[in-house]
C-alpha angles and dihedrals in degrees: 000000000000089000091055091047090050091051091048091050091050091049092050091047091049092049092048090050092049091050095050097074091047092056090045090055091050090053092049091050092050098060132076129348126307123201123186125190093218104176147351113205134171114257134181090260096043124277128000111214115201120198133183114209128186128192108215094169119111092245135045121266109231092189129017124161134157131209104230129194122202119208123200127225091275091056093251123136109261098179146337121220143158118242117199117213096174136176110028122181119213112277092001125134115209136183118224126185128198124189107219101206114220094005121130109218092207090057096054109103101164140018111200124195098219099179145331105265090189137008111167124171130137099248104023129093116242089251095056096094095054096036092052099037121130116191133195134170132206098190119071090262128117107245132180144059 
């Protein structure tokens, strides 16, 4: 009987340990703002940049925009622009596309988030979007701040 109880206790302990990382990941995903450079594709105007953005803050963002800098293959600044991702509901993931007129996708080596041009929510400081930003990129392009 004690042997069965010991095995049950070990199984419960193992299951609890296995569940801990999953809940930790959920908590990480639920905080801040995540921005993914999902794709760069040729368009009639130039290059279509596709982003996925997720608001993990506890309140909606009425206004969120980032000043973005594109670098060419030689590492030189190609252009500076502001991309508006507004509005963002709490916990919502959205896809935003921006047609970068005259840009050649193959020539973009880096996308720098230079600053948060706007970050408006009722209970967040203006610096919250940049301070709590997590970036990822799917194309072979350096992306982040």
